[in-house]
Tab-separated table of C-alpha atoms and ligand atoms in Angstrom:
chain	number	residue	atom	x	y	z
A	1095	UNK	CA	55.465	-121.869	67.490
A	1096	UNK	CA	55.981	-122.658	71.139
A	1097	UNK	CA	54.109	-125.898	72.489
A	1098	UNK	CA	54.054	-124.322	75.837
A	1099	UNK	CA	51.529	-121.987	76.841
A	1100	UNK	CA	52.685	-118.229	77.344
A	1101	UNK	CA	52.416	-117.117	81.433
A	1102	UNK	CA	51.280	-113.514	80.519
A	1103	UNK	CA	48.796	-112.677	78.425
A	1104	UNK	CA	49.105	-109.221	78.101
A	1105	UNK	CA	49.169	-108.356	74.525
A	1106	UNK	CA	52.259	-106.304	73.722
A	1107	UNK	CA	52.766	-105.216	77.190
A	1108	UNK	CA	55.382	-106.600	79.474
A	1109	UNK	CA	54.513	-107.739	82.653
A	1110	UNK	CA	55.224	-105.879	85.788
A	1111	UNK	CA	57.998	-106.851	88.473
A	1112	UNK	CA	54.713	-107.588	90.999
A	1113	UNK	CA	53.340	-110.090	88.008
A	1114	UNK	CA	56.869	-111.350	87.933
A	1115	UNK	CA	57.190	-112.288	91.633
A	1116	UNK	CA	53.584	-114.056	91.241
A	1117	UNK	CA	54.232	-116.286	88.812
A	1118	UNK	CA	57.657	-117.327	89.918
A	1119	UNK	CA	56.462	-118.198	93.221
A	1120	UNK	CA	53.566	-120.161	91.776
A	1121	UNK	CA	55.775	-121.884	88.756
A	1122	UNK	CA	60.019	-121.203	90.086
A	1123	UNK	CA	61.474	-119.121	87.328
A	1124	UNK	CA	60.955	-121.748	84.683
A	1125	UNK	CA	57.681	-119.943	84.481
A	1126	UNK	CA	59.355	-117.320	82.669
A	1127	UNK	CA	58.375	-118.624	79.611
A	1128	UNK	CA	58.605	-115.047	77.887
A	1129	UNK	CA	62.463	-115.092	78.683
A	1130	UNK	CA	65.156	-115.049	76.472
A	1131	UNK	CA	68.019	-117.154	76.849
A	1132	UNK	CA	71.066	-115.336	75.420
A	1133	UNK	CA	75.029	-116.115	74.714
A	1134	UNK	CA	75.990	-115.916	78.128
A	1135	UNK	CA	73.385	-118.544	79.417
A	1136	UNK	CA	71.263	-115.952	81.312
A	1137	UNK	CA	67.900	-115.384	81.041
A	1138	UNK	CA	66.601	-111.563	80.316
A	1139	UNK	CA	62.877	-111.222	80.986
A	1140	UNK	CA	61.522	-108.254	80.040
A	1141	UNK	CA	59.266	-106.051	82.352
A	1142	UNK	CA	57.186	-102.789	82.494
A	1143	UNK	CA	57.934	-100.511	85.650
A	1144	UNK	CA	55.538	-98.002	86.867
A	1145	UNK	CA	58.543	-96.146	88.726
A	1146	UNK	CA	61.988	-94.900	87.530
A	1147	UNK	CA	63.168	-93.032	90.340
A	1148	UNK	CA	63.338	-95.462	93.801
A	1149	UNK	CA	63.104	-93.238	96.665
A	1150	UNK	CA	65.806	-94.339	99.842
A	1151	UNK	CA	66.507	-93.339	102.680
A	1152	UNK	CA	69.680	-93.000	105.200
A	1153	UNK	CA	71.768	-92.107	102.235
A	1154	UNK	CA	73.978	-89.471	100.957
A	1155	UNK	CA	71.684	-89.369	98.164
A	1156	UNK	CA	67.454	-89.644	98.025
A	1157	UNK	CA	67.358	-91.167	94.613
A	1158	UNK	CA	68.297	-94.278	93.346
A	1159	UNK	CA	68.110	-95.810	89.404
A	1160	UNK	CA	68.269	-98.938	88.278
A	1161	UNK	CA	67.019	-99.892	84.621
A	1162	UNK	CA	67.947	-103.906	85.356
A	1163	UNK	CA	67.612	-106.277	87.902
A	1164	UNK	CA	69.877	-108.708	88.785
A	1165	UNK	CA	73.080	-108.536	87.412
A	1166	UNK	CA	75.204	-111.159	85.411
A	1167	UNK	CA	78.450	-110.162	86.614
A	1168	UNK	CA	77.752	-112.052	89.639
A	1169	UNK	CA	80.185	-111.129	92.734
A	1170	UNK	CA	79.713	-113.449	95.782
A	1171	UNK	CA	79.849	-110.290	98.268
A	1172	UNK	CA	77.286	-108.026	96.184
A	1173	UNK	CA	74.776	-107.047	99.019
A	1174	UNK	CA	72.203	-106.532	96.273
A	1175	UNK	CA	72.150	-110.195	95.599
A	1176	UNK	CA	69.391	-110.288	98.791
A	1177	UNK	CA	66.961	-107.980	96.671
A	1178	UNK	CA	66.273	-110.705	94.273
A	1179	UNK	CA	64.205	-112.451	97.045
A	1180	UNK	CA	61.673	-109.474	96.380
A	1181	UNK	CA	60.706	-111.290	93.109
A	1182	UNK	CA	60.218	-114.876	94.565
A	1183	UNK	CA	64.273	-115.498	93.330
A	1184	UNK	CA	66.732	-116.481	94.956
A	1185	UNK	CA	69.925	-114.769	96.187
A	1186	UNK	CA	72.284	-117.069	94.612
A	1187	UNK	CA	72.455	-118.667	90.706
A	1188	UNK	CA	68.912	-116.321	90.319
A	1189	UNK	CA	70.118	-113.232	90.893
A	1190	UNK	CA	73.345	-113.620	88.174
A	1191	UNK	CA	71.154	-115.706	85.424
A	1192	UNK	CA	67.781	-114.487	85.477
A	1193	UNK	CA	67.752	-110.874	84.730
A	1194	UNK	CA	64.481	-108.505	84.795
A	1195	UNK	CA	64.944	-105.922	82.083
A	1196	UNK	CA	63.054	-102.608	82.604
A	1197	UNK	CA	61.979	-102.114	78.698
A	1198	UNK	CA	60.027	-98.904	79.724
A	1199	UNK	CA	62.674	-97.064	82.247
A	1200	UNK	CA	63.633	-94.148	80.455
A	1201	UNK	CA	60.182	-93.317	79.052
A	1202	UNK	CA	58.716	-93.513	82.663
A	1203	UNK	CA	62.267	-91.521	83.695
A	1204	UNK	CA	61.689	-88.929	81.297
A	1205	UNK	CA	57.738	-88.272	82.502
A	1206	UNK	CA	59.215	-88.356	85.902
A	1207	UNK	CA	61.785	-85.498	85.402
A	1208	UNK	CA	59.238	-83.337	83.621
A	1209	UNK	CA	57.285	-83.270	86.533
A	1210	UNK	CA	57.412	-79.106	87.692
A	1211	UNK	CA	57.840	-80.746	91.322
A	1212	UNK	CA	60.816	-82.819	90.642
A	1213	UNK	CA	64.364	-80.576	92.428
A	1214	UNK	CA	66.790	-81.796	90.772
A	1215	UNK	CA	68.198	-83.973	93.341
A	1216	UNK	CA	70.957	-86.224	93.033
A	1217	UNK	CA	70.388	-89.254	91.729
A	1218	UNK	CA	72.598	-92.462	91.818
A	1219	UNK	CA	72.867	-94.928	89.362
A	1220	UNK	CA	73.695	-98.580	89.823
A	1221	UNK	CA	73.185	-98.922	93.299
A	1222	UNK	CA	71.076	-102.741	92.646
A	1223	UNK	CA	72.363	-103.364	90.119
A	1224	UNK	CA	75.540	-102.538	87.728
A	1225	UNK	CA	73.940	-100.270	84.923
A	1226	UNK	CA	76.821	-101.696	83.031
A	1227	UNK	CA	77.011	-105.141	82.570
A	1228	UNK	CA	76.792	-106.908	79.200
A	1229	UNK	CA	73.213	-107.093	78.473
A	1230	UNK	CA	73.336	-102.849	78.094
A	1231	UNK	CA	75.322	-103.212	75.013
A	1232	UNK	CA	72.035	-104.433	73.566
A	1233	UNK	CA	69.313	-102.487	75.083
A	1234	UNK	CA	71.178	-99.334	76.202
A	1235	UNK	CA	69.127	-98.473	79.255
A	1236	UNK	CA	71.812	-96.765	80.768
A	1237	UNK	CA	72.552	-94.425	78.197
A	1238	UNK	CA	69.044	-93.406	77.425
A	1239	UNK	CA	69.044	-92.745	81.183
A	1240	UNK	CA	71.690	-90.815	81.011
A	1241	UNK	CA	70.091	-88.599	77.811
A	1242	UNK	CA	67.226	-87.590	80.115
A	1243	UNK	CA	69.002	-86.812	83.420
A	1244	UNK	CA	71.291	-83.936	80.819
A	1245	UNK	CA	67.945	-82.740	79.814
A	1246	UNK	CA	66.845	-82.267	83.251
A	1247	UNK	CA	70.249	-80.922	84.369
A	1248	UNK	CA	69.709	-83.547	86.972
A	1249	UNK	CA	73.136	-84.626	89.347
A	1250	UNK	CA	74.385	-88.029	89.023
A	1251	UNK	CA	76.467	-90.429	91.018
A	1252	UNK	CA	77.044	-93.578	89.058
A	1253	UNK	CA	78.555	-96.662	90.071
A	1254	UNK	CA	79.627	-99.657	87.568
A	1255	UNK	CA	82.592	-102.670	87.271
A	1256	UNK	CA	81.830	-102.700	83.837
A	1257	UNK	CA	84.499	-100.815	81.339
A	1258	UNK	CA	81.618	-100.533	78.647
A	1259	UNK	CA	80.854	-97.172	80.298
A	1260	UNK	CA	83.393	-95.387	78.354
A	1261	UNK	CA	81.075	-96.238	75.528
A	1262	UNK	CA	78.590	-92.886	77.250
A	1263	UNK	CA	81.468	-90.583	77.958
A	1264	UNK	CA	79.695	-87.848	75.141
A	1265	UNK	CA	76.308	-88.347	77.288
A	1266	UNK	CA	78.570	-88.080	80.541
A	1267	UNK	CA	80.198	-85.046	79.775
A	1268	UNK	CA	76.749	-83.863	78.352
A	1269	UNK	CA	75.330	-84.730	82.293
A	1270	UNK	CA	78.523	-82.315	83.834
A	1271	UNK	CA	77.979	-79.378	82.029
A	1272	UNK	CA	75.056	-78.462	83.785
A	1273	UNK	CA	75.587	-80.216	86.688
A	1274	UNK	CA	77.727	-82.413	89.088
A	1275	UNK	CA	78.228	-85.766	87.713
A	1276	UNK	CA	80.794	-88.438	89.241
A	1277	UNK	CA	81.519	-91.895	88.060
A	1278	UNK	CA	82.926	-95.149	90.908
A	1279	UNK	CA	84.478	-97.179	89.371
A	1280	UNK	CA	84.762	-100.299	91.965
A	1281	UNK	CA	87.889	-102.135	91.952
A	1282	UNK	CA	88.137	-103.755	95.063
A	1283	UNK	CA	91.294	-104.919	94.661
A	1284	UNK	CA	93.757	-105.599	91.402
A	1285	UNK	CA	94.614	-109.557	92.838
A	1286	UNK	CA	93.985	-111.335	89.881
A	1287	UNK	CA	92.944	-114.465	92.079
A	1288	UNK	CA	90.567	-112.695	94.423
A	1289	UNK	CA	89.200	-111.087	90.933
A	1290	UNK	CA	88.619	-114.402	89.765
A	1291	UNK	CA	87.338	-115.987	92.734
A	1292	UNK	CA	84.637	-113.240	93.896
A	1293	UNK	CA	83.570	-111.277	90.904
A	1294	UNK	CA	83.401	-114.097	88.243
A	1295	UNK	CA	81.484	-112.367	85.918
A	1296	UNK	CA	83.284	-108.896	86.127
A	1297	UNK	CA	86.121	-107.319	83.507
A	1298	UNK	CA	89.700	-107.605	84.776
A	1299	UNK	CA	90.199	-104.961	87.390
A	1300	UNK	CA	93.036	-103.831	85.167
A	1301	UNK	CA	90.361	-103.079	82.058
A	1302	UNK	CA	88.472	-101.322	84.593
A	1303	UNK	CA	91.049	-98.881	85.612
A	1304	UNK	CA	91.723	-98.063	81.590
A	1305	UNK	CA	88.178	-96.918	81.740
A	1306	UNK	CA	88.742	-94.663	84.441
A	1307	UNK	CA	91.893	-93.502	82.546
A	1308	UNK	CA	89.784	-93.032	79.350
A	1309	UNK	CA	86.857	-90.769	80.699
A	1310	UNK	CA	89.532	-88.745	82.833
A	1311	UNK	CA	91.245	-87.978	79.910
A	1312	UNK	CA	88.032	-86.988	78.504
A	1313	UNK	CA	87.177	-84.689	81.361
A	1314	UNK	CA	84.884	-86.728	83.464
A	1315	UNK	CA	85.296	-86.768	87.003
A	1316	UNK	CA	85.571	-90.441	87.919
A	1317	UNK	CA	87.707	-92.184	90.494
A	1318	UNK	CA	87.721	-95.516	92.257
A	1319	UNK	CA	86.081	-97.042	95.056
A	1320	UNK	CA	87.574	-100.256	96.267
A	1321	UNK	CA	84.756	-101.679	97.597
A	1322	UNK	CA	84.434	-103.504	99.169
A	1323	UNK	CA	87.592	-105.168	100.562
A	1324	UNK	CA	86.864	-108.567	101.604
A	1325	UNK	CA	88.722	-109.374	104.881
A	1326	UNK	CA	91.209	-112.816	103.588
A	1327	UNK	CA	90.979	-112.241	100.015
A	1328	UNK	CA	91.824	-108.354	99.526
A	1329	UNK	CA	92.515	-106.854	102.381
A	1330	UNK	CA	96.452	-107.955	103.085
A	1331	UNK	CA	98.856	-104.819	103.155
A	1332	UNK	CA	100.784	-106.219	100.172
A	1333	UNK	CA	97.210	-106.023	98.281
A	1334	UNK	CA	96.140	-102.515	99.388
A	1335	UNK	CA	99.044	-100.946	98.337
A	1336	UNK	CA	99.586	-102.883	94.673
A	1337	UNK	CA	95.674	-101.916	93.994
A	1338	UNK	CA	96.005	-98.121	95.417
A	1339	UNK	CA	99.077	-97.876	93.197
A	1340	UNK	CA	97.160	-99.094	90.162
A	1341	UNK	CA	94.745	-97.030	90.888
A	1342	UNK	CA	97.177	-93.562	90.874
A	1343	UNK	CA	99.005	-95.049	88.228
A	1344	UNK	CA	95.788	-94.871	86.241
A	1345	UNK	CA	95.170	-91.380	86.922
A	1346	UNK	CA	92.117	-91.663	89.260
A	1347	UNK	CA	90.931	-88.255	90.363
A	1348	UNK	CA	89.810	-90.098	93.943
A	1349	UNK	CA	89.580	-93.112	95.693
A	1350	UNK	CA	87.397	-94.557	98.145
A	1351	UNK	CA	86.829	-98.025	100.329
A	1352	UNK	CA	84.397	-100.241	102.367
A	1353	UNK	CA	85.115	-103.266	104.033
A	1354	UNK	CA	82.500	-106.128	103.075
A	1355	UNK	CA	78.922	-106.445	105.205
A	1356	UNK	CA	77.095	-109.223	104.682
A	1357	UNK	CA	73.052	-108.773	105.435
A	1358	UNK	CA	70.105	-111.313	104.820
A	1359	UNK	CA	70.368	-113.306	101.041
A	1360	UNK	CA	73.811	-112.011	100.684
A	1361	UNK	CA	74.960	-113.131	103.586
A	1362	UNK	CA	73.880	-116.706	103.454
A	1363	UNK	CA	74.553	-116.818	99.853
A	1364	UNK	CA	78.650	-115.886	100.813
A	1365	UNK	CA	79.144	-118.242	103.717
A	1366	UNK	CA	77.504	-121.191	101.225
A	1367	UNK	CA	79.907	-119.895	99.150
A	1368	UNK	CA	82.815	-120.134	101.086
A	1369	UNK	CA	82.011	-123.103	103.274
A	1370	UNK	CA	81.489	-125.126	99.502
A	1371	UNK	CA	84.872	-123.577	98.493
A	1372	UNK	CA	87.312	-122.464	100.855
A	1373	UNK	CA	85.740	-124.477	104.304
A	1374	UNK	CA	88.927	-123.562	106.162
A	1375	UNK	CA	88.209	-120.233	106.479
A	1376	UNK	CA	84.557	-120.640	107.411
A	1377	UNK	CA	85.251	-120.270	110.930
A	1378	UNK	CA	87.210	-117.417	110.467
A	1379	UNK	CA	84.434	-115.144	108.895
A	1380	UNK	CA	81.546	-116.569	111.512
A	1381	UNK	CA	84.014	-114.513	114.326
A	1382	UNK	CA	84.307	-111.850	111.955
A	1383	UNK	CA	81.097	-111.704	110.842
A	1384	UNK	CA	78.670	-112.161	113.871
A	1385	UNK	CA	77.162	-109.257	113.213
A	1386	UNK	CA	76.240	-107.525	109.315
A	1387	UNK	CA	79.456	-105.499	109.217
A	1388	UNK	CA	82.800	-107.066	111.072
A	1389	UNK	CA	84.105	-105.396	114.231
A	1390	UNK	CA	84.652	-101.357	114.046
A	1391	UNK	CA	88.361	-101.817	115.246
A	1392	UNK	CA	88.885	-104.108	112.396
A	1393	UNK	CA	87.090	-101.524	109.743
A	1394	UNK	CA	89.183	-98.738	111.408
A	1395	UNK	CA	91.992	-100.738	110.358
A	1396	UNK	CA	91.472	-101.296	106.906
A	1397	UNK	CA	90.433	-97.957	106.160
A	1398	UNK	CA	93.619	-96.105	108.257
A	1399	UNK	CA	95.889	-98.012	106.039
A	1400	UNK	CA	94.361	-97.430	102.185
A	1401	UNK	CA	94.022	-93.922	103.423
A	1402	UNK	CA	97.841	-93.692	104.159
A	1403	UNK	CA	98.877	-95.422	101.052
A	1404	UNK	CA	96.134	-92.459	99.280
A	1405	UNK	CA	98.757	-89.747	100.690
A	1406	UNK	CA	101.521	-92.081	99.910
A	1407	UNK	CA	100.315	-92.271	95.952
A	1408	UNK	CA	98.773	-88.449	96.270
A	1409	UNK	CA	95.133	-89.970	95.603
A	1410	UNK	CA	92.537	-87.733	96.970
A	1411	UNK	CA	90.286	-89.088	99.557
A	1412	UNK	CA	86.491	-89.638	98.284
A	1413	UNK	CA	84.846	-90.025	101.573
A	1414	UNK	CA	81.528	-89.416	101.406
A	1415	UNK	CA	81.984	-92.407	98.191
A	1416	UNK	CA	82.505	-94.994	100.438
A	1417	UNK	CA	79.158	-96.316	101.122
A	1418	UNK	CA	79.496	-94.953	105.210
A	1419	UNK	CA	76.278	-94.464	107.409
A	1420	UNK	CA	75.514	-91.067	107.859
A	1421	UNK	CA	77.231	-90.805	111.431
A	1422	UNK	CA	79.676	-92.906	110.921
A	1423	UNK	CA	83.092	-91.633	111.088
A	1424	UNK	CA	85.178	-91.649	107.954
A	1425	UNK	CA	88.464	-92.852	106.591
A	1426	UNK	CA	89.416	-89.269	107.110
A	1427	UNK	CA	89.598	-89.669	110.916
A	1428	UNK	CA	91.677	-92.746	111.101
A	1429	UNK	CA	95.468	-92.069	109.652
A	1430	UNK	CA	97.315	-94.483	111.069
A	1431	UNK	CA	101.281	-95.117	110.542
A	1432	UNK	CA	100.781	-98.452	108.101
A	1433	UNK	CA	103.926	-99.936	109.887
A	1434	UNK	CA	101.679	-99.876	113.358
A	1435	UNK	CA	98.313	-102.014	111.435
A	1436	UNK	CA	98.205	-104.991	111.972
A	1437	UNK	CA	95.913	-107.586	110.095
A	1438	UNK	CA	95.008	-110.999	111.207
A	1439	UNK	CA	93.590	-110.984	107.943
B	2812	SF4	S1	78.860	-105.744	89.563
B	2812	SF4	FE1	77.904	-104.738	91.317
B	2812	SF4	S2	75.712	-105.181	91.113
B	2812	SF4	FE2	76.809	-106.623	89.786
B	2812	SF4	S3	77.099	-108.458	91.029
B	2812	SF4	FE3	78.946	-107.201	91.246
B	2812	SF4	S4	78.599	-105.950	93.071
B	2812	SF4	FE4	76.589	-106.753	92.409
C-alpha cells in the first residue's frame, strides 16, 4: 500500500484535465501521485474528458481529436509542446514525460457522433498530439477512435511519426469506404543526424516511410508531409532532394511541407534548446526568427524548391496538407528553377 496519500479522491473516476492543472500548480507534477511510471520513464496519468471533438478555428478543418496529451516522442520544434502550459506543465521535459491519457475518449466520441446534429465534418486527428506514439500500443485510443468515426461515416485527416499506424490499416480502410480518409505521415527530412537531434523520441524516418509504403499498398491514401523543415538542420538542397526521393521511392501518393514557426512555450523551449546545444547558431535563428514564422522570402524559398524536386520525382503536390493559413499562398504558386534558390541556410 502506498504511504503517500492519493491527490484525487474520486472513487473509480479519473480526474479531469481542469483537476489536473489544479493540483499540479498547487503540488508541480509530483502531485500526480495516481501516475504510472512505465518502461520508457514517462509518466501516463489517466484522465476523464467531458469533450472528444475540440472545436478550432482558421483551419482547413473545424474538428480536431486528440485521445492523449503530451507526447513522448518529444521533437524540439513541435508547436504543441506550448499547450502543455494549459495544465500548469511545462513546455519542455513535461510535455515528453508526463502524459495525460484520455481513458474515456471514445465513449464520449461515440455519444458525440450520435448526436442527430453532428454533419459529418472532417475531423483531424493528431493535431496536439501524435495519436501514435508508444503508449497506444497499450491503450489503443486511436483505434477505438477510429471504430466510431467508420460508424459515423465521419472524414478523417490524420497525422502521426509513429509507424505503429499500420497496425489500424483494416479500421482505415473501414473509415474510406464511406468517406474521405487521408493519412500525413511527417518526415521532415530523412538526415539521420537532424532525426536524431530534433525528434529524439520518433521512429527512423526510414521506418516511417515503410509505413506509408505498407497502407498504400493496402489502398489507403496516405502521403508525406515534411514538416516542418527546420532552417540549418533540414532545409539544405542536398537534404530536400535525398528526403523527396525517399519519399517517391516509397511510393507516397503526395507530399507536402512547412518551414518551422516557433510561437510561445515552443519557442522558448527551441532556442533553450539550441543555445544549450548548438550556441553558434543561436544568433542565426534570433534574425530568422524575430517574428513566429521566419521571413516570407525565405519560406517562398524552401517551398519553390521541394515543389520542383515533387515534379522532378513525379510526387503530387498536397497543398492544402501543409499546415498554410487560409490566405496564404501555396507551394503551388512558387516554382522556382532549383539552380536559381539560394539558401543561407
Ligand atoms: S510526434 Fe508530433 S506531437 Fe509528438 S512531439 Fe513530435 S511533432 Fe509533437
Amino acid at each position: 500500500m502506498s504511504v503517500h496519500p492519493l491527490l484525487f479522491d474520486l472513487g473509480s473516476r479519473k480526474p479531469t484535465t481542469r483537476e489536473i492543472a489544479h493540483a499540479v500548480k498547487a503540488g508541480g507534477v509530483t502531485a500526480l501521485t495516481e501516475a504510472e511510471r512505465r518502461a520508457d520513464e514517462a509518466r501516463y496519468q489517466e484522465v476523464t474528458c467531458r469533450s472528444a471533438l475540440n472545436r478550432v478555428e482558421g483551419m482547413p478543418f473545424n474538428w480536431t481529436l486528440n485521445p492523449y496529451r503530451g507526447c513522448t516522442h518529444g521533437c524540439h520544434y513541435c508547436f504543441a509542446r506550448r499547450y502543455h502550459v494549459q495544465f500548469e506543465m511545462n513546455a519542455d521535459d513535461d510535455f515528453a514525460s508526463v502524459i495525460l491519457v484520455k481513458r474515456n475518449f471514445v465513449e464520449v466520441l461515440r455519444r458525440q457522433l450520435e448526436r442527430p446534429s453532428w454533419a459529418r465534418e472532417q475531423v483531424a486527428l493528431g493535431t496536439a498530439t501524435d495519436p501514435y506514439q508508444p503508449i497506444e500500443g497499450h491503450y489503443r485510443l486511436t483505434r477505438g477512435t477510429l471504430e466510431v468515426l467508420a460508424r459515423s461515416r465521419t472524414p478523417v485527416g490524420l497525422v502521426t511519426k509513429g509507424p505503429m499506424v499500420v497496425r489500424d490499416r483494416d479500421v482505415l480502410a473501414l473509415v474510406q469506404s464511406s468517406a474521405p480518409c487521408t493519412v500525413y505521415m511527417s518526415v521532415p527530412t530523412i538526415d539521420e543526424d537532424a532525426w536524431r537531434i530534433l525528434e529524439p523520441g520518433t521512429a527512423h524516418p526510414l521506418q516511417r516511410l515503410r509505413a506509408v509504403r505498407e497502407l498504400v499498398d493496402a489502398g489507403i491514401n496516405a502521403g508525406v508531409l515534411m514538416a516542418p523543415i527546420v532552417p540549418g538542420f533540414s532545409s539544405s538542397r542536398s537534404k530536400l532532394e535525398r528526403t523527396v526521393k525517399a519519399i517517391a521511392d516509397h511510393g507516397a501518393r503526395f507530399v507536402g511541407c512547412n518551414v518551422m514557426y516557433l510561437q510561445d512555450g515552443t519557442r522558448t523551449h527551441f532556442m533553450r534548446f539550441i543555445e544549450r546545444e548548438f550556441p553558434s547558431m543561436k544568433p542565426r535563428f534570433e534574425s530568422l526568427y524575430v517574428k513566429k514564422y521566419p521571413p516570407e522570402t525565405y519560406r517562398k524559398e524552401v517551398k519553390a524548391m521541394v515543389q520542383v524536386l515533387q515534379k522532378r520525382y513525379g510526387l503530387t503536390a498536397r497543398e492544402d496538407a501543409t499546415g498554410d493559413r487560409p490566405g496564404e499562398r501555396s507551394g503551388a504558386d512558387l516554382i522556382a528553377d532549383p539552380e536559381q534558390v539560394g539558401f543561407s541556410w
